Coordinates of C-alpha atoms and ligand atoms in Angstrom, one line a residue:
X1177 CA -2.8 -10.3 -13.3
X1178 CA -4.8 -8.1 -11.3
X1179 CA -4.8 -8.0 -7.7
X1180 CA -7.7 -10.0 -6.3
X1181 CA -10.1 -8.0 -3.3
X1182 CA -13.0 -9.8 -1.5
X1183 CA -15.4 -7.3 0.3
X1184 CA -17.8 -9.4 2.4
X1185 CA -20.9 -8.3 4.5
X1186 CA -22.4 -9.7 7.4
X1187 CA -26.3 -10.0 8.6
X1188 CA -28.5 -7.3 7.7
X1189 CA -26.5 -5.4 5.5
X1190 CA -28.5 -6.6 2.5
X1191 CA -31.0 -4.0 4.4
X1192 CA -29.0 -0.7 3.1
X1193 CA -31.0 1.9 2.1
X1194 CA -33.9 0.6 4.7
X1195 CA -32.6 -0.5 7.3
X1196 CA -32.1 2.8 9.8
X1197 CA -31.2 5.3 7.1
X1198 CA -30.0 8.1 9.6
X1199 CA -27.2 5.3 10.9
X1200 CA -26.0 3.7 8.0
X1201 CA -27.4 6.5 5.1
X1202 CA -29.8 5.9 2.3
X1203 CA -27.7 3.9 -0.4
X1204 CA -28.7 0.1 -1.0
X1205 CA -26.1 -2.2 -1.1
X1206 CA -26.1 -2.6 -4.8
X1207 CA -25.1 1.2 -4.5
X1208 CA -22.2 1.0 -2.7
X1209 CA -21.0 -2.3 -4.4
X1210 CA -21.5 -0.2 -7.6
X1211 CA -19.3 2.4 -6.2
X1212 CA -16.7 0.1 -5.2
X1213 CA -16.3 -1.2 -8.4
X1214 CA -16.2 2.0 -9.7
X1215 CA -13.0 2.8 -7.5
X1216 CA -11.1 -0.2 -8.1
X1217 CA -11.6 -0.3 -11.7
X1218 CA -9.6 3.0 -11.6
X1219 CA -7.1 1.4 -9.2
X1220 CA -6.6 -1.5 -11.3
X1221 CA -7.5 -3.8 -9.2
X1222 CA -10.5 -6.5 -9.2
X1223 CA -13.3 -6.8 -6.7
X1224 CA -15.5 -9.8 -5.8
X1225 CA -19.0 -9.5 -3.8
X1226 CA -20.7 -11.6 -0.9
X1227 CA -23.7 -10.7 1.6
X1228 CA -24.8 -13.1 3.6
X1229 CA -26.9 -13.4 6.7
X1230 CA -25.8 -16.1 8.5
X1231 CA -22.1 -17.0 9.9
X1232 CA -21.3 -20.1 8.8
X1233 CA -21.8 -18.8 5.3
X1234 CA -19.6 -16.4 5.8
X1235 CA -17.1 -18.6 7.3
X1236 CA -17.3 -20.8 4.3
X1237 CA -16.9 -17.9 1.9
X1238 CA -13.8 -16.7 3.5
X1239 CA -12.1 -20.1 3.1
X1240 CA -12.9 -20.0 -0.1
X1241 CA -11.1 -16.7 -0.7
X1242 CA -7.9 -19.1 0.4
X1243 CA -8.9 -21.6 -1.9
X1244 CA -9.5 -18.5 -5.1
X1245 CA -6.2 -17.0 -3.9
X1246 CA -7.8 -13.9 -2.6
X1247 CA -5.4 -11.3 -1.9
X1248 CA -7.1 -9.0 0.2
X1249 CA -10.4 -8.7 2.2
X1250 CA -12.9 -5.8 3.3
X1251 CA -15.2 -7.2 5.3
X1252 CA -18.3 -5.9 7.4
X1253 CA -19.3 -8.7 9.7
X1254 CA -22.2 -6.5 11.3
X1255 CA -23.3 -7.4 14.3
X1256 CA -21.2 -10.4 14.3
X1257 CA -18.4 -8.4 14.6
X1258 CA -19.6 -7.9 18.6
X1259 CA -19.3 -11.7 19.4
X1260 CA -18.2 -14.4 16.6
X1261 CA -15.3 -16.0 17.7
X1262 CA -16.0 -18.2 14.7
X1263 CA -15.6 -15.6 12.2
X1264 CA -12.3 -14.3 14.3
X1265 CA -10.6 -18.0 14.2
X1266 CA -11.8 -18.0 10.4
X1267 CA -10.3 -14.2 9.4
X1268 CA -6.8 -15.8 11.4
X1269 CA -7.2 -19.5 9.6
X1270 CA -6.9 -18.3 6.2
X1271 CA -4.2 -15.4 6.9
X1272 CA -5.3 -13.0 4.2
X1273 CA -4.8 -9.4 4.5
X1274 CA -8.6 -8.1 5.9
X1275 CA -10.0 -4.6 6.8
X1276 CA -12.5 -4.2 9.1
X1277 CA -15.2 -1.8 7.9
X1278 CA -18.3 -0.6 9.8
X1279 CA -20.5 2.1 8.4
X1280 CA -21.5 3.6 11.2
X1281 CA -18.9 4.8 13.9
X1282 CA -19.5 1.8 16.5
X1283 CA -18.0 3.5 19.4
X1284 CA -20.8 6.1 19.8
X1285 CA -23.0 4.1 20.0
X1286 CA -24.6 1.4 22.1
X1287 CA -22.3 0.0 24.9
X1288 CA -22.3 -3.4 23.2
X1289 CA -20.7 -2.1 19.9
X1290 CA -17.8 -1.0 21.1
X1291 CA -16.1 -4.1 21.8
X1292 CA -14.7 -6.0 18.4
X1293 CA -13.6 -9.5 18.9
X1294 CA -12.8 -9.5 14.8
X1295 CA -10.5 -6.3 14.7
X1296 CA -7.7 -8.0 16.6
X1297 CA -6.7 -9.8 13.8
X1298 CA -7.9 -7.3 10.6
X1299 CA -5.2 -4.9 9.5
X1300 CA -7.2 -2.5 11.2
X1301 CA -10.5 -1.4 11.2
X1302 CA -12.6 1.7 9.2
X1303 CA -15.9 3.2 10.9
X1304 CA -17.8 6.1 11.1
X1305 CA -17.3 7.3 7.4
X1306 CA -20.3 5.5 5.3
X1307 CA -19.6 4.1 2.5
X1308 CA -16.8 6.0 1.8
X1309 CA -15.4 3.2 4.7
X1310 CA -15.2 0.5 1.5
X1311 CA -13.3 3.2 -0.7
X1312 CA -11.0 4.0 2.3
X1313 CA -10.1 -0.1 2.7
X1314 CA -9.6 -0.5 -0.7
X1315 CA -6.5 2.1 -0.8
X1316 CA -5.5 0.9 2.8
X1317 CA -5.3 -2.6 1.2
X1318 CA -3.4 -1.6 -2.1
X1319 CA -1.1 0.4 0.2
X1320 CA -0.3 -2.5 2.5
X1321 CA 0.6 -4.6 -0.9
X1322 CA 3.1 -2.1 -1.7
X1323 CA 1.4 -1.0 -4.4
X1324 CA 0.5 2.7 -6.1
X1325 CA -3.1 3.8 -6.5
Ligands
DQA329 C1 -22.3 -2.2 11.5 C2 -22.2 -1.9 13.0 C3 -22.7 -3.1 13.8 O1 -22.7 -2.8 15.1 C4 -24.1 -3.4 13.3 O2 -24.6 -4.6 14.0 C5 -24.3 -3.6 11.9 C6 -23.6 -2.6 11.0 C7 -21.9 -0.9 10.6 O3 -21.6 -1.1 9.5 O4 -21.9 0.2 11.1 O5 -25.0 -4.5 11.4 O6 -21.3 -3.2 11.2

C-alpha cells in the first residue's frame, strides 16, 4: 500500500491566485493541488486535500488523519501559524510526521510573521519558495520515511 500524505491549508488560502498575487504568485489552489498530485503520482505515493478557514476544522481534520492512518502531513496553517496554540497541541496530539509550508518567506515580512508557535513541533518548516514549498515537503517527507523518490 501506498504511503498516505495529507497536505492541509489554513484560512485564506482558498484565495490563491487572488489573494495578493505578488506575495503568494498567481496559481489558484486547485493549481497547486493539481501539481502536487502530479509529483506524488511519480513518487508513488498518495495525497489527500483539505482547505479550510476556520481552526477547529482544521483541528478536527488532523485528528482524523490519526484516525485514516495518515502517514505524513504538509500543512499551511496561514496566519494561524502566528498564534494557534490549538493547532500546535493538535499537530503534537496526533504525532504524525508534519511539514510546515508557507508560500511566502515569512521572515521578510511583517514583524508579526516571524514568530511560528506551529514549527516547534513540524519536522521543519519550508517558506519563501511558492509552490514549489508543497513539492519540496513532499520529498522531505518520503525522505524522513526512509524511503527513495
Ligand atoms: C502564509 C504566510 C502567513 O503569514 C499568512 O498569514 C498566510 C499565508 C504563506 O503561505 O506564506 O495566510 O502561510
Amino acid at each position: 500500500m501506498s504511503t498516505k500524505i495529507a497536505i492541509i491549508n489554513g484560512p485564506n488560502l482558498n484565495f490563491l491566485g487572488i489573494r495578493e498575487p505578488s506575495v503568494y504568485g498567481a496559481e489558484t489552489l486547485d493549481e497547486i493541488n493539481d501539481e502536487i498530485s502530479a509529483a506524488a503520482a511519480a513518487r508513488n505515493v498518495t495525497v489527500q486535500f483539505f482547505q479550510s478557514n476556520h481552526e477547529g476544522a482544521i483541528i478536527d481534520h488532523l485528528q482524523q488523519c490519526y484516525y485514516d492512518s495518515v502517514q505524513g502531513i504538509i500543512l499551511n496553517p496561514g496566519a494561524l501559524t502566528h498564534y494557534s496554540y490549538a493547532l500546535r497541541d493538535a499537530i503534537s496530539s496526533v504525532n504524525i510526521p508534519c511539514i510546515e509550508v508557507h508560500l511566502s518567506n515569512v521572515h521578510s515580512r511583517d514583524e508579526f510573521r516571524h514568530k511560528s508557535v506551529t514549527a516547534a513541533v513540524c519536522k521543519g518548516q519550508i517558506c519563501g519558495f511558492g509552490y514549489f514549498g508543497y513539492i519540496l515537503a513532499l520529498d522531505a517527507l518520503i525522505n524522513n520515511f526512509g524511503g527513495t523518490k
